[in-house]
Every structure is written in structure tokens, then in C-alpha cells.
PDB file of C-alpha atoms in Angstrom:
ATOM      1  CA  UNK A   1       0.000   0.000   0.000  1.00  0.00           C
ATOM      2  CA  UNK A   2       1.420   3.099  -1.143  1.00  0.00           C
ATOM      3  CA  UNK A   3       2.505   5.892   1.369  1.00  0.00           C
ATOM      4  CA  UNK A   4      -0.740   8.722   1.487  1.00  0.00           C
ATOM      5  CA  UNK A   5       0.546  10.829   3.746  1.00  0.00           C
ATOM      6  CA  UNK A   6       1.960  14.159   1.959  1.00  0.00           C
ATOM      7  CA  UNK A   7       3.376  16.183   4.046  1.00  0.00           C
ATOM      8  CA  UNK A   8       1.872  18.469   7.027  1.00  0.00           C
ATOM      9  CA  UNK A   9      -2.109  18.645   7.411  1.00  0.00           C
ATOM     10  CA  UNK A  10      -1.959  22.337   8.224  1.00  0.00           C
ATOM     11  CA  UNK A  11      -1.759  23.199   4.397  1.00  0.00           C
ATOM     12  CA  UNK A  12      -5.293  21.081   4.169  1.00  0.00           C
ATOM     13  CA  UNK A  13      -8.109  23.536   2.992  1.00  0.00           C
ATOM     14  CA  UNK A  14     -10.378  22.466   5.328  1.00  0.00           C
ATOM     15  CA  UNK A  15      -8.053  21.963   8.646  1.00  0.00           C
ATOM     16  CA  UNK A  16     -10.114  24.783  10.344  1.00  0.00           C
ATOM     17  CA  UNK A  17     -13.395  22.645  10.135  1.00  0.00           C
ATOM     18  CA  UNK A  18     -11.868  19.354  10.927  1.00  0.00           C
ATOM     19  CA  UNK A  19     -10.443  20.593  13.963  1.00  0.00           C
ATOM     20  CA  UNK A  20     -13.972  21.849  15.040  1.00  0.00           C
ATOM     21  CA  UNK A  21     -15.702  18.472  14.102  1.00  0.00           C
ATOM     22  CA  UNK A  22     -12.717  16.780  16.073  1.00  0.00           C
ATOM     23  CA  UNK A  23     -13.286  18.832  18.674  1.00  0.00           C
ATOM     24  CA  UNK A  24     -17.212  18.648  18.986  1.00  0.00           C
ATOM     25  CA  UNK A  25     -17.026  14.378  18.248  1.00  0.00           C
ATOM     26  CA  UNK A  26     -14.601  14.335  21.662  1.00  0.00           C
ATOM     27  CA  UNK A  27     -16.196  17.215  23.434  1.00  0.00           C
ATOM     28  CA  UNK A  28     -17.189  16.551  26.774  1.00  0.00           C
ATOM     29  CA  UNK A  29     -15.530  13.179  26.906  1.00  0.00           C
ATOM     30  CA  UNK A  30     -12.469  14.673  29.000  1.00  0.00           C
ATOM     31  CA  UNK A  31     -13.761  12.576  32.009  1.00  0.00           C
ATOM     32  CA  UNK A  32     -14.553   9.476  30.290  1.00  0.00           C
ATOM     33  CA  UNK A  33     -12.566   7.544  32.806  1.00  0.00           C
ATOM     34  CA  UNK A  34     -15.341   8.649  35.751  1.00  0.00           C
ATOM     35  CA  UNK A  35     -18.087   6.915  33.852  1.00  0.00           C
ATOM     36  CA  UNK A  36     -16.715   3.366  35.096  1.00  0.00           C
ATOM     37  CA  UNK A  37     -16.117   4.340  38.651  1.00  0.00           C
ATOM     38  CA  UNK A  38     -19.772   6.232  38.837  1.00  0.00           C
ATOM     39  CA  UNK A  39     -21.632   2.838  37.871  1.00  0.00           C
ATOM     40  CA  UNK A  40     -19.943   0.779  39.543  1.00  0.00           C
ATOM     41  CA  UNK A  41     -20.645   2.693  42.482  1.00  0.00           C
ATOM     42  CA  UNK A  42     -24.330   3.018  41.470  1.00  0.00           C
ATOM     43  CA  UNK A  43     -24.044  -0.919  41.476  1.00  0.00           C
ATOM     44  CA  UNK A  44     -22.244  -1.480  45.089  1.00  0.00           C
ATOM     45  CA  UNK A  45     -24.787   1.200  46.900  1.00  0.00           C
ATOM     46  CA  UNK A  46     -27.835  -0.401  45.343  1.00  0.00           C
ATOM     47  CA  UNK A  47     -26.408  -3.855  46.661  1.00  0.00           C
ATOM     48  CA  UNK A  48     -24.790  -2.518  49.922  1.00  0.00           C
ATOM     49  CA  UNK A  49     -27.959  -3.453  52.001  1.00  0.00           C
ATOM     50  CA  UNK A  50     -27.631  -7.165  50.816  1.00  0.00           C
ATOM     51  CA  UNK A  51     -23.582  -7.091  51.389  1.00  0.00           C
ATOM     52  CA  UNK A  52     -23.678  -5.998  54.428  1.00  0.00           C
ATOM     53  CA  UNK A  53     -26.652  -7.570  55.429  1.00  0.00           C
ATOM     54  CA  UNK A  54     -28.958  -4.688  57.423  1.00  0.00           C
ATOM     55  CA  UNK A  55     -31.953  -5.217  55.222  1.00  0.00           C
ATOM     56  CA  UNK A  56     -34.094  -6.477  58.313  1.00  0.00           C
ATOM     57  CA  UNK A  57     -32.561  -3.816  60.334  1.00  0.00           C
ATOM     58  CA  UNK A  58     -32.320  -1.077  58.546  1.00  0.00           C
ATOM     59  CA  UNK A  59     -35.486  -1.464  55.880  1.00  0.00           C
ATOM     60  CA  UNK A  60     -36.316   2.324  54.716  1.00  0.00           C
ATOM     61  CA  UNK A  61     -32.493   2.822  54.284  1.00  0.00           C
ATOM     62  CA  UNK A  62     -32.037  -0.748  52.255  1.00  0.00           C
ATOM     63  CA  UNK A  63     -34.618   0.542  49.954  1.00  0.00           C
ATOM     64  CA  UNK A  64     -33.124   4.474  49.948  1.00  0.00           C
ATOM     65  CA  UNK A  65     -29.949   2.864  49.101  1.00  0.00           C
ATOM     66  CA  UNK A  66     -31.248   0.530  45.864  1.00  0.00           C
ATOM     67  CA  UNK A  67     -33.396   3.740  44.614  1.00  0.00           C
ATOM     68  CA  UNK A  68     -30.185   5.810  45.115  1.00  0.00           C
ATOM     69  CA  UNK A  69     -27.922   3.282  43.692  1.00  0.00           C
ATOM     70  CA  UNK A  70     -29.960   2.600  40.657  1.00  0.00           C
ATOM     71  CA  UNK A  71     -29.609   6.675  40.317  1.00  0.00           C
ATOM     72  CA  UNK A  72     -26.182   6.882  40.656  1.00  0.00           C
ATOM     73  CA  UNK A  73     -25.990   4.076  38.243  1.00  0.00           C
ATOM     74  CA  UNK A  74     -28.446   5.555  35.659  1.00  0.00           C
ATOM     75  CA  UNK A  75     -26.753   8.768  35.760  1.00  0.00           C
ATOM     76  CA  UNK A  76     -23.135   6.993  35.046  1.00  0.00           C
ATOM     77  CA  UNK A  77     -24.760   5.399  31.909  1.00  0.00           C
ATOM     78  CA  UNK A  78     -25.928   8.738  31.043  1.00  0.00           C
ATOM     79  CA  UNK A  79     -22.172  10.245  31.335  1.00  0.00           C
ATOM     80  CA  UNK A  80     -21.347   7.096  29.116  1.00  0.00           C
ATOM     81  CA  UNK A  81     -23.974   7.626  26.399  1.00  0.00           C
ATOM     82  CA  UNK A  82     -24.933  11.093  25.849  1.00  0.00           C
ATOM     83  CA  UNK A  83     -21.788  13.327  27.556  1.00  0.00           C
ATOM     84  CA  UNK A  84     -22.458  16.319  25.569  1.00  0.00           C
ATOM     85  CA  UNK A  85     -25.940  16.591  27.115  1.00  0.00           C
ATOM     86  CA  UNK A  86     -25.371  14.577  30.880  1.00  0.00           C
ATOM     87  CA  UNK A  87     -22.121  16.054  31.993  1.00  0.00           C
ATOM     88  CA  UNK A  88     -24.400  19.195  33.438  1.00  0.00           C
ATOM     89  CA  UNK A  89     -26.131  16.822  35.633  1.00  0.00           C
ATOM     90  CA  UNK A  90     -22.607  16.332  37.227  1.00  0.00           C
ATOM     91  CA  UNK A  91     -23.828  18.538  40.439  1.00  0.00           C
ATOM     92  CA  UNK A  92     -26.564  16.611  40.651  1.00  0.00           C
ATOM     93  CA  UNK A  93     -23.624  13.738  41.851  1.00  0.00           C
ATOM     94  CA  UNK A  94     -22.733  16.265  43.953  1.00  0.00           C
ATOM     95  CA  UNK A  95     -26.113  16.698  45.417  1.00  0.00           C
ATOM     96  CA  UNK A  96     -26.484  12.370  45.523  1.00  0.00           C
ATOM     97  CA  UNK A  97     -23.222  12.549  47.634  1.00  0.00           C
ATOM     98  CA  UNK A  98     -24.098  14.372  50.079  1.00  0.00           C
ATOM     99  CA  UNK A  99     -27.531  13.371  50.568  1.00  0.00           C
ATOM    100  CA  UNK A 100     -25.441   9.566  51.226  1.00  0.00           C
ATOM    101  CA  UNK A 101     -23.481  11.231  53.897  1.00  0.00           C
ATOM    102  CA  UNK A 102     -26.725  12.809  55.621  1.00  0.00           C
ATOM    103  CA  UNK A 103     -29.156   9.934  55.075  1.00  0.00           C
ATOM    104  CA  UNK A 104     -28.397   7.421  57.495  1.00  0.00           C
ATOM    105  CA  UNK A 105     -29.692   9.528  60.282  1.00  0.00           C
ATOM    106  CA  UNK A 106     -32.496  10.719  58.321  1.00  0.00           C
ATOM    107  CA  UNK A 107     -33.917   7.997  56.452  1.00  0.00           C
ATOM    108  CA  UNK A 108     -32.351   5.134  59.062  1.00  0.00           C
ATOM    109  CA  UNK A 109     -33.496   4.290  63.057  1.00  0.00           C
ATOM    110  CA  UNK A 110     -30.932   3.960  65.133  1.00  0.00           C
ATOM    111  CA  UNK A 111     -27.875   2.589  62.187  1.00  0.00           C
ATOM    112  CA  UNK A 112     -24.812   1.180  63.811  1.00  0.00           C
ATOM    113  CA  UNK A 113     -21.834   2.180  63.008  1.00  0.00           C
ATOM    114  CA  UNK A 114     -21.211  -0.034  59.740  1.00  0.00           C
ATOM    115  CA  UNK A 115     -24.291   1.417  57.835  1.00  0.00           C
ATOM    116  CA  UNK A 116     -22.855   5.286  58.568  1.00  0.00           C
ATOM    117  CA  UNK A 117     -19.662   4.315  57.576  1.00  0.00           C
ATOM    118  CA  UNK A 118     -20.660   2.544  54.663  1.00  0.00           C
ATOM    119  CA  UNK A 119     -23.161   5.633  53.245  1.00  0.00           C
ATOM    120  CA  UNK A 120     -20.053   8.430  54.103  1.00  0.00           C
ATOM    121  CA  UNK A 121     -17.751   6.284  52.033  1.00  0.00           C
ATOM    122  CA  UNK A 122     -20.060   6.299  49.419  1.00  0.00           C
ATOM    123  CA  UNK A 123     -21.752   9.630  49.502  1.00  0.00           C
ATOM    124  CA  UNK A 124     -17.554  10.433  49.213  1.00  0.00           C
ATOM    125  CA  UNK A 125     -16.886   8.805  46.823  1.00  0.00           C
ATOM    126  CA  UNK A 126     -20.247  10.393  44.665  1.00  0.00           C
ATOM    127  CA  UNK A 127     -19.175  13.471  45.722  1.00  0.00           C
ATOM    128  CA  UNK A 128     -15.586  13.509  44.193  1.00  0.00           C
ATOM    129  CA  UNK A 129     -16.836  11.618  41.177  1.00  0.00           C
ATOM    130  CA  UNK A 130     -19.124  14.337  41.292  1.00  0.00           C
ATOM    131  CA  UNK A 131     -16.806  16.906  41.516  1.00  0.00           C
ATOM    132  CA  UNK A 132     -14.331  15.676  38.978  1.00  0.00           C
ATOM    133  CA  UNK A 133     -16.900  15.378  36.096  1.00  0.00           C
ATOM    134  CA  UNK A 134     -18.220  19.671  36.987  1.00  0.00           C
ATOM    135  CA  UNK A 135     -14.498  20.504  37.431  1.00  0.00           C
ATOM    136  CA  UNK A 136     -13.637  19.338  34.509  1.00  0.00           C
ATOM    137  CA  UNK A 137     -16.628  20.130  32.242  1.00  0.00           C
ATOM    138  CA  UNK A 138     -16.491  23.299  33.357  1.00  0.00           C
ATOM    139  CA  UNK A 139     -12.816  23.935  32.367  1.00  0.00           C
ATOM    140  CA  UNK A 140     -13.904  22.796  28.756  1.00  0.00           C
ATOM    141  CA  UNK A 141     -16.768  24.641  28.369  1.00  0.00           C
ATOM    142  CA  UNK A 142     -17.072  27.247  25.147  1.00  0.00           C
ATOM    143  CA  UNK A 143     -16.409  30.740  26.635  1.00  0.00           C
ATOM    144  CA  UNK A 144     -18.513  32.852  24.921  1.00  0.00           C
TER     145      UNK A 144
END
């Protein structure tokens, strides 16, 4: 197969609009690599109750937890599919994460000391993820 490159793209008469389509095909994708981490934190909070076993104990926070876990989950997959249009709804990670932190002694009676830990590392761990997606959106956002 014969060589086709020619020499430097910049000469190319239309360099200025494949740069834009380049950059509008990988905009928003900076923090691709938080998609994984989001949903598979969606998956262990929506499972937590079973894992650590206080569904009998804790009921309204085993079912808080699968709601909010499906969420967190759902919004990962959203990151993952449509970035251009999700990565807005990065606060509202933010929001999820704290809400974790705050909801064992709202939603719970009485958790021990496992089930508070377990929701602060989470909400924590939302709340960077969180974080991380608006910092970085934000720094790539078209000034106007």
C-alpha cells in the first residue's frame, strides 16, 4: 500500500473545520474515565444493604440505598452515552453525595456504626466523582 501521507495537514483547505468536528465528536468526553467508577458505584450502593446484610434492620435505608444506587448508576450510563448533554447533571452527583453522607440519620433508626460508615464512604466517593466530572466540564466549556 502506497505511502498517502503528503506532508503536514496544516496546508489542508479544510483543517479549520476538521479541527472543530474533532473537537465537537470528543467534546465533553475529557472525564470518560469517571463513567466506570460512577456505575460501579451506582451498582455497590444499590447492593450494599444485601452485602452488608442490614436489610431487616435497617429497611427504609435498604430501599433508599437501591433507589439511590440505581440513580447513581443511571446517571453513570448517562455520562457514558450522551456526555455532551449529561455532563451538566454532574452537580446533581454532587447533590447524591451528600444526601449519602446525611441519610443514614435521616432515612435510618438507630444505624450502627457499619451502615454510617458505609453511606459516608459512598456519599464520598459520589461526591468527588461528582466533583471531577463539573471541574472538569467546566474547564472545557465554550467561553462565549
Amino acid at each position: 500500500m502506497a505511502n498517502l501521507h503528503r506532508g503536514d495537514i496544516s496546508s489542508h483547505p479544510d483543517v479549520s473545520e476538521m479541527r472543530d468536528r474533532y473537537d465537537r465528536m470528543l467534546g465533553g468526553r475529557d472525564v470518560a474515565l469517571v463513567d466506570g467508577p460512577a456505575f460501579l458505584l451506582g451498582l455497590y450502593c444499590a447492593a450494599s444493604p444485601w452485602i452488608l446484610h442490614y436489610t431487616l434492620s435497617q429497611p427504609s435505608l435498604a430501599t433508599h440505598n437501591l433507589i439511590m444506587g440505581i440513580a447513581i448508576g443511571l446517571l453513570a450510563l448517562g455520562f457514558s452515552r450522551a456526555p455532551e448533554r449529561m455532563y451538566g447533571l454532574s452537580w446533581a452527583m454532587c447533590a447524591m453525595g451528600i444526601w449519602m453522607i446525611i441519610a443514614p440519620w435521616i432515612v435510618g433508626s438507630g444505624p450502627d456504626a457499619g451502615v454510617i460508615v458505609n453511606n459516608i464512604v459512598i456519599g464520598a466517593l459520589a461526591l468527588a466523582l461528582g466533583l471531577i466530572c463539573a471541574g472538569t466540564t467546566a474547564k472545557s466549556a465554550p467561553r462565549p
